[in-house]
């Protein structure tokens, strides 16, 4: 079972890991993921940004890089499923913003703890405007974590809209939590819970 730390670490693993040579031979979705990883690693390894007083600048650069690859708006919408329609336009915009902030806060707390984990790329499948990229994270202890990235085409880019970690979907994880809240609360009350940070990433049993 994945705990909160492992879920976030796996979500962002692509942005932190030493990529295998196979990635260089992969198709466009994997190649774009590799480019994102290179950019994040460049920030993490920049000696000018390593000091504590540069943390805010460092994290902002990483936030922008990851935000260009992950479609947090689509992830937010999918995490609500049919409940998305319960919010008006303004509430939907607020939800996307709060959902994005929740993920950004979580990965900001974890992303700088990179400790030499490696990634092995497997199957890449493209079906029209959808793609899957299978990977395995290998820790220093030799433990393997399967991570599947689901992407959709957005012009010339491929955007991540879900991450499946050891057969647990991040989007479905959130949906289960949001469904429980919305079963007895309004959309506005869900927003209040997100604003108060009372909704967190928790493990969901498969």
Short mmCIF file of the C-alpha atoms (twelve columns), coordinates in Angstrom:
data_MODEL
# 
_entry.id   MODEL 
# 
loop_
_atom_site.group_PDB 
_atom_site.id 
_atom_site.type_symbol 
_atom_site.label_atom_id 
_atom_site.label_alt_id 
_atom_site.label_comp_id 
_atom_site.label_asym_id 
_atom_site.label_seq_id 
_atom_site.Cartn_x 
_atom_site.Cartn_y 
_atom_site.Cartn_z 
_atom_site.pdbx_PDB_model_num 
ATOM 1   C CA . UNK A 1   0.000   0.000  0.000   1 
ATOM 2   C CA . UNK A 2   1.313   3.396  -0.920  1 
ATOM 3   C CA . UNK A 3   1.480   6.050  1.749   1 
ATOM 4   C CA . UNK A 4   1.088   9.768  1.069   1 
ATOM 5   C CA . UNK A 5   4.824   10.313 0.637   1 
ATOM 6   C CA . UNK A 6   5.171   7.486  -1.868  1 
ATOM 7   C CA . UNK A 7   2.206   8.706  -3.906  1 
ATOM 8   C CA . UNK A 8   3.693   12.162 -4.274  1 
ATOM 9   C CA . UNK A 9   7.195   10.817 -4.892  1 
ATOM 10  C CA . UNK A 10  5.936   8.548  -7.638  1 
ATOM 11  C CA . UNK A 11  3.800   11.277 -9.170  1 
ATOM 12  C CA . UNK A 12  6.870   13.423 -9.586  1 
ATOM 13  C CA . UNK A 13  9.406   10.689 -10.164 1 
ATOM 14  C CA . UNK A 14  9.725   11.492 -13.835 1 
ATOM 15  C CA . UNK A 15  10.864  14.964 -12.898 1 
ATOM 16  C CA . UNK A 16  13.600  13.655 -10.612 1 
ATOM 17  C CA . UNK A 17  15.062  10.470 -11.966 1 
ATOM 18  C CA . UNK A 18  18.067  9.523  -14.051 1 
ATOM 19  C CA . UNK A 19  16.493  8.357  -17.275 1 
ATOM 20  C CA . UNK A 20  17.430  5.204  -19.094 1 
ATOM 21  C CA . UNK A 21  18.930  5.271  -22.626 1 
ATOM 22  C CA . UNK A 22  15.710  3.668  -23.842 1 
ATOM 23  C CA . UNK A 23  13.947  6.978  -23.253 1 
ATOM 24  C CA . UNK A 24  16.020  8.506  -26.021 1 
ATOM 25  C CA . UNK A 25  14.528  6.013  -28.483 1 
ATOM 26  C CA . UNK A 26  10.957  6.436  -27.303 1 
ATOM 27  C CA . UNK A 27  8.150   8.335  -28.974 1 
ATOM 28  C CA . UNK A 28  7.062   11.915 -28.457 1 
ATOM 29  C CA . UNK A 29  5.194   11.490 -25.120 1 
ATOM 30  C CA . UNK A 30  8.184   9.878  -23.412 1 
ATOM 31  C CA . UNK A 31  10.571  12.316 -25.041 1 
ATOM 32  C CA . UNK A 32  8.595   15.263 -23.716 1 
ATOM 33  C CA . UNK A 33  8.596   13.740 -20.243 1 
ATOM 34  C CA . UNK A 34  12.370  13.384 -20.537 1 
ATOM 35  C CA . UNK A 35  12.710  17.040 -21.486 1 
ATOM 36  C CA . UNK A 36  10.723  18.020 -18.412 1 
ATOM 37  C CA . UNK A 37  12.967  15.861 -16.245 1 
ATOM 38  C CA . UNK A 38  16.080  17.477 -17.699 1 
ATOM 39  C CA . UNK A 39  14.737  20.929 -16.925 1 
ATOM 40  C CA . UNK A 40  13.891  20.062 -13.320 1 
ATOM 41  C CA . UNK A 41  17.245  18.387 -12.745 1 
ATOM 42  C CA . UNK A 42  18.959  21.464 -14.142 1 
ATOM 43  C CA . UNK A 43  17.242  23.602 -11.503 1 
ATOM 44  C CA . UNK A 44  18.018  21.156 -8.692  1 
ATOM 45  C CA . UNK A 45  21.674  21.000 -9.695  1 
ATOM 46  C CA . UNK A 46  22.121  24.751 -10.214 1 
ATOM 47  C CA . UNK A 47  24.676  25.825 -7.606  1 
ATOM 48  C CA . UNK A 48  23.251  29.345 -7.662  1 
ATOM 49  C CA . UNK A 49  19.909  28.039 -6.372  1 
ATOM 50  C CA . UNK A 50  21.071  25.591 -3.697  1 
ATOM 51  C CA . UNK A 51  21.175  27.941 -0.697  1 
ATOM 52  C CA . UNK A 52  18.237  28.157 1.718   1 
ATOM 53  C CA . UNK A 53  17.506  31.754 0.772   1 
ATOM 54  C CA . UNK A 54  16.985  30.616 -2.831  1 
ATOM 55  C CA . UNK A 55  14.367  27.997 -1.954  1 
ATOM 56  C CA . UNK A 56  11.424  30.154 -3.025  1 
ATOM 57  C CA . UNK A 57  13.024  30.946 -6.394  1 
ATOM 58  C CA . UNK A 58  14.047  27.313 -6.899  1 
ATOM 59  C CA . UNK A 59  10.584  25.997 -6.124  1 
ATOM 60  C CA . UNK A 60  8.925   28.572 -8.353  1 
ATOM 61  C CA . UNK A 61  11.054  27.508 -11.308 1 
ATOM 62  C CA . UNK A 62  10.228  23.857 -10.660 1 
ATOM 63  C CA . UNK A 63  6.539   24.703 -10.273 1 
ATOM 64  C CA . UNK A 64  6.495   26.344 -13.690 1 
ATOM 65  C CA . UNK A 65  8.313   23.434 -15.334 1 
ATOM 66  C CA . UNK A 66  6.006   20.806 -13.881 1 
ATOM 67  C CA . UNK A 67  2.953   22.940 -14.578 1 
ATOM 68  C CA . UNK A 68  3.857   22.972 -18.254 1 
ATOM 69  C CA . UNK A 69  3.745   19.153 -18.410 1 
ATOM 70  C CA . UNK A 70  0.948   18.249 -15.981 1 
ATOM 71  C CA . UNK A 71  -2.582  19.310 -16.890 1 
ATOM 72  C CA . UNK A 72  -3.797  20.094 -13.388 1 
ATOM 73  C CA . UNK A 73  -7.050  21.511 -14.751 1 
ATOM 74  C CA . UNK A 74  -7.909  18.227 -16.444 1 
ATOM 75  C CA . UNK A 75  -6.796  16.260 -13.386 1 
ATOM 76  C CA . UNK A 76  -9.022  18.414 -11.186 1 
ATOM 77  C CA . UNK A 77  -12.045 17.931 -13.451 1 
ATOM 78  C CA . UNK A 78  -11.539 14.171 -13.705 1 
ATOM 79  C CA . UNK A 79  -11.074 13.889 -9.940  1 
ATOM 80  C CA . UNK A 80  -14.656 15.100 -9.482  1 
ATOM 81  C CA . UNK A 81  -16.226 12.974 -12.212 1 
ATOM 82  C CA . UNK A 82  -19.939 13.742 -12.549 1 
ATOM 83  C CA . UNK A 83  -19.737 15.975 -9.466  1 
ATOM 84  C CA . UNK A 84  -17.920 18.529 -11.612 1 
ATOM 85  C CA . UNK A 85  -21.299 19.671 -12.928 1 
ATOM 86  C CA . UNK A 86  -22.497 20.506 -9.402  1 
ATOM 87  C CA . UNK A 87  -20.332 23.603 -9.321  1 
ATOM 88  C CA . UNK A 88  -21.011 26.805 -11.207 1 
ATOM 89  C CA . UNK A 89  -18.326 28.341 -13.413 1 
ATOM 90  C CA . UNK A 90  -16.811 30.368 -10.584 1 
ATOM 91  C CA . UNK A 91  -16.788 27.386 -8.206  1 
ATOM 92  C CA . UNK A 92  -15.180 25.214 -10.877 1 
ATOM 93  C CA . UNK A 93  -12.426 27.783 -11.372 1 
ATOM 94  C CA . UNK A 94  -11.869 27.959 -7.618  1 
ATOM 95  C CA . UNK A 95  -11.724 24.177 -7.406  1 
ATOM 96  C CA . UNK A 96  -9.072  23.920 -10.125 1 
ATOM 97  C CA . UNK A 97  -6.987  26.562 -8.366  1 
ATOM 98  C CA . UNK A 98  -7.269  24.901 -4.944  1 
ATOM 99  C CA . UNK A 99  -6.661  21.427 -6.361  1 
ATOM 100 C CA . UNK A 100 -3.544  22.686 -8.129  1 
ATOM 101 C CA . UNK A 101 -2.309  24.367 -4.954  1 
ATOM 102 C CA . UNK A 102 -2.850  21.116 -3.041  1 
ATOM 103 C CA . UNK A 103 -0.673  19.174 -5.453  1 
ATOM 104 C CA . UNK A 104 1.942   21.920 -5.702  1 
ATOM 105 C CA . UNK A 105 2.296   22.108 -1.921  1 
ATOM 106 C CA . UNK A 106 2.618   18.334 -1.693  1 
ATOM 107 C CA . UNK A 107 5.284   17.950 -4.365  1 
ATOM 108 C CA . UNK A 108 7.183   21.035 -3.185  1 
ATOM 109 C CA . UNK A 109 7.634   19.312 0.166   1 
ATOM 110 C CA . UNK A 110 8.986   16.156 -1.489  1 
ATOM 111 C CA . UNK A 111 10.723  17.092 -4.699  1 
ATOM 112 C CA . UNK A 112 13.997  18.211 -3.166  1 
ATOM 113 C CA . UNK A 113 14.483  14.902 -1.347  1 
ATOM 114 C CA . UNK A 114 15.698  13.170 -4.525  1 
ATOM 115 C CA . UNK A 115 18.168  10.464 -3.526  1 
ATOM 116 C CA . UNK A 116 19.400  8.883  -6.738  1 
ATOM 117 C CA . UNK A 117 16.378  6.743  -7.627  1 
ATOM 118 C CA . UNK A 118 16.340  5.562  -11.219 1 
ATOM 119 C CA . UNK A 119 13.616  5.022  -13.755 1 
ATOM 120 C CA . UNK A 120 13.257  2.292  -16.373 1 
ATOM 121 C CA . UNK A 121 10.949  2.977  -19.281 1 
ATOM 122 C CA . UNK A 122 8.724   0.242  -20.637 1 
ATOM 123 C CA . UNK A 123 5.827   0.239  -23.079 1 
ATOM 124 C CA . UNK A 124 4.616   3.421  -24.696 1 
ATOM 125 C CA . UNK A 125 1.184   3.231  -26.304 1 
ATOM 126 C CA . UNK A 126 -0.367  6.005  -28.392 1 
ATOM 127 C CA . UNK A 127 -4.021  5.815  -29.420 1 
ATOM 128 C CA . UNK A 128 -4.989  8.923  -31.374 1 
ATOM 129 C CA . UNK A 129 -4.897  11.767 -28.822 1 
ATOM 130 C CA . UNK A 130 -4.255  9.539  -25.782 1 
ATOM 131 C CA . UNK A 131 -1.002  7.970  -24.627 1 
ATOM 132 C CA . UNK A 132 0.297   5.727  -21.865 1 
ATOM 133 C CA . UNK A 133 3.904   5.593  -20.733 1 
ATOM 134 C CA . UNK A 134 4.839   2.681  -18.464 1 
ATOM 135 C CA . UNK A 135 7.788   3.078  -16.120 1 
ATOM 136 C CA . UNK A 136 9.339   1.438  -13.109 1 
ATOM 137 C CA . UNK A 137 11.081  3.372  -10.360 1 
ATOM 138 C CA . UNK A 138 14.073  1.544  -8.910  1 
ATOM 139 C CA . UNK A 139 15.235  2.644  -5.468  1 
ATOM 140 C CA . UNK A 140 18.748  2.304  -4.092  1 
ATOM 141 C CA . UNK A 141 17.553  -0.812 -2.249  1 
ATOM 142 C CA . UNK A 142 16.440  -2.358 -5.525  1 
ATOM 143 C CA . UNK A 143 12.737  -1.951 -4.809  1 
ATOM 144 C CA . UNK A 144 10.575  -1.363 -7.881  1 
ATOM 145 C CA . UNK A 145 7.450   0.776  -8.102  1 
ATOM 146 C CA . UNK A 146 5.346   0.625  -11.258 1 
ATOM 147 C CA . UNK A 147 4.173   4.014  -12.478 1 
ATOM 148 C CA . UNK A 148 1.968   4.547  -15.528 1 
ATOM 149 C CA . UNK A 149 1.605   8.069  -16.920 1 
ATOM 150 C CA . UNK A 150 -1.581  8.866  -18.814 1 
ATOM 151 C CA . UNK A 151 -1.278  11.758 -21.237 1 
ATOM 152 C CA . UNK A 152 -3.448  13.514 -23.784 1 
ATOM 153 C CA . UNK A 153 -2.471  15.499 -26.826 1 
ATOM 154 C CA . UNK A 154 -2.682  19.274 -26.524 1 
ATOM 155 C CA . UNK A 155 -1.474  20.793 -29.766 1 
ATOM 156 C CA . UNK A 156 2.208   19.945 -30.068 1 
ATOM 157 C CA . UNK A 157 2.448   18.866 -26.434 1 
ATOM 158 C CA . UNK A 158 1.483   15.823 -24.419 1 
ATOM 159 C CA . UNK A 159 0.006   16.622 -21.005 1 
ATOM 160 C CA . UNK A 160 -0.164  14.271 -18.030 1 
ATOM 161 C CA . UNK A 161 -3.738  13.984 -16.728 1 
ATOM 162 C CA . UNK A 162 -3.368  10.972 -14.413 1 
ATOM 163 C CA . UNK A 163 -0.696  8.836  -12.795 1 
ATOM 164 C CA . UNK A 164 -1.327  5.195  -11.849 1 
ATOM 165 C CA . UNK A 165 1.014   3.976  -9.119  1 
ATOM 166 C CA . UNK A 166 1.031   0.249  -8.351  1 
ATOM 167 C CA . UNK A 167 -2.419  0.061  -9.987  1 
ATOM 168 C CA . UNK A 168 -3.736  2.983  -7.906  1 
ATOM 169 C CA . UNK A 169 -4.922  5.974  -9.929  1 
ATOM 170 C CA . UNK A 170 -4.130  9.359  -8.422  1 
ATOM 171 C CA . UNK A 171 -7.286  10.806 -9.993  1 
ATOM 172 C CA . UNK A 172 -9.452  7.975  -8.658  1 
ATOM 173 C CA . UNK A 173 -7.800  8.399  -5.265  1 
ATOM 174 C CA . UNK A 174 -8.945  11.998 -5.107  1 
ATOM 175 C CA . UNK A 175 -12.354 11.160 -6.577  1 
ATOM 176 C CA . UNK A 176 -13.043 8.701  -3.766  1 
ATOM 177 C CA . UNK A 177 -12.270 11.371 -1.185  1 
ATOM 178 C CA . UNK A 178 -14.239 14.109 -2.929  1 
ATOM 179 C CA . UNK A 179 -17.225 11.792 -3.433  1 
ATOM 180 C CA . UNK A 180 -17.308 11.107 0.305   1 
ATOM 181 C CA . UNK A 181 -17.333 14.829 1.042   1 
ATOM 182 C CA . UNK A 182 -19.949 15.664 -1.593  1 
ATOM 183 C CA . UNK A 183 -22.249 12.854 -0.471  1 
ATOM 184 C CA . UNK A 184 -23.165 15.006 2.525   1 
ATOM 185 C CA . UNK A 185 -21.955 18.469 1.565   1 
ATOM 186 C CA . UNK A 186 -22.315 21.079 -1.135  1 
ATOM 187 C CA . UNK A 187 -19.718 22.052 -3.714  1 
ATOM 188 C CA . UNK A 188 -19.120 25.258 -1.740  1 
ATOM 189 C CA . UNK A 189 -18.419 23.231 1.405   1 
ATOM 190 C CA . UNK A 190 -15.876 21.124 -0.488  1 
ATOM 191 C CA . UNK A 191 -14.123 24.337 -1.499  1 
ATOM 192 C CA . UNK A 192 -14.010 25.403 2.146   1 
ATOM 193 C CA . UNK A 193 -12.415 22.088 3.099   1 
ATOM 194 C CA . UNK A 194 -9.791  22.522 0.403   1 
ATOM 195 C CA . UNK A 195 -9.146  26.077 1.562   1 
ATOM 196 C CA . UNK A 196 -8.650  24.840 5.120   1 
ATOM 197 C CA . UNK A 197 -6.327  22.075 3.841   1 
ATOM 198 C CA . UNK A 198 -8.524  19.421 5.494   1 
ATOM 199 C CA . UNK A 199 -8.435  17.293 2.326   1 
ATOM 200 C CA . UNK A 200 -5.152  15.470 1.802   1 
ATOM 201 C CA . UNK A 201 -3.699  12.793 -0.443  1 
ATOM 202 C CA . UNK A 202 -4.431  9.541  1.372   1 
ATOM 203 C CA . UNK A 203 -3.940  5.928  0.287   1 
ATOM 204 C CA . UNK A 204 -6.890  4.242  -1.362  1 
ATOM 205 C CA . UNK A 205 -7.233  0.493  -1.157  1 
ATOM 206 C CA . UNK A 206 -7.511  -1.284 -4.474  1 
# 
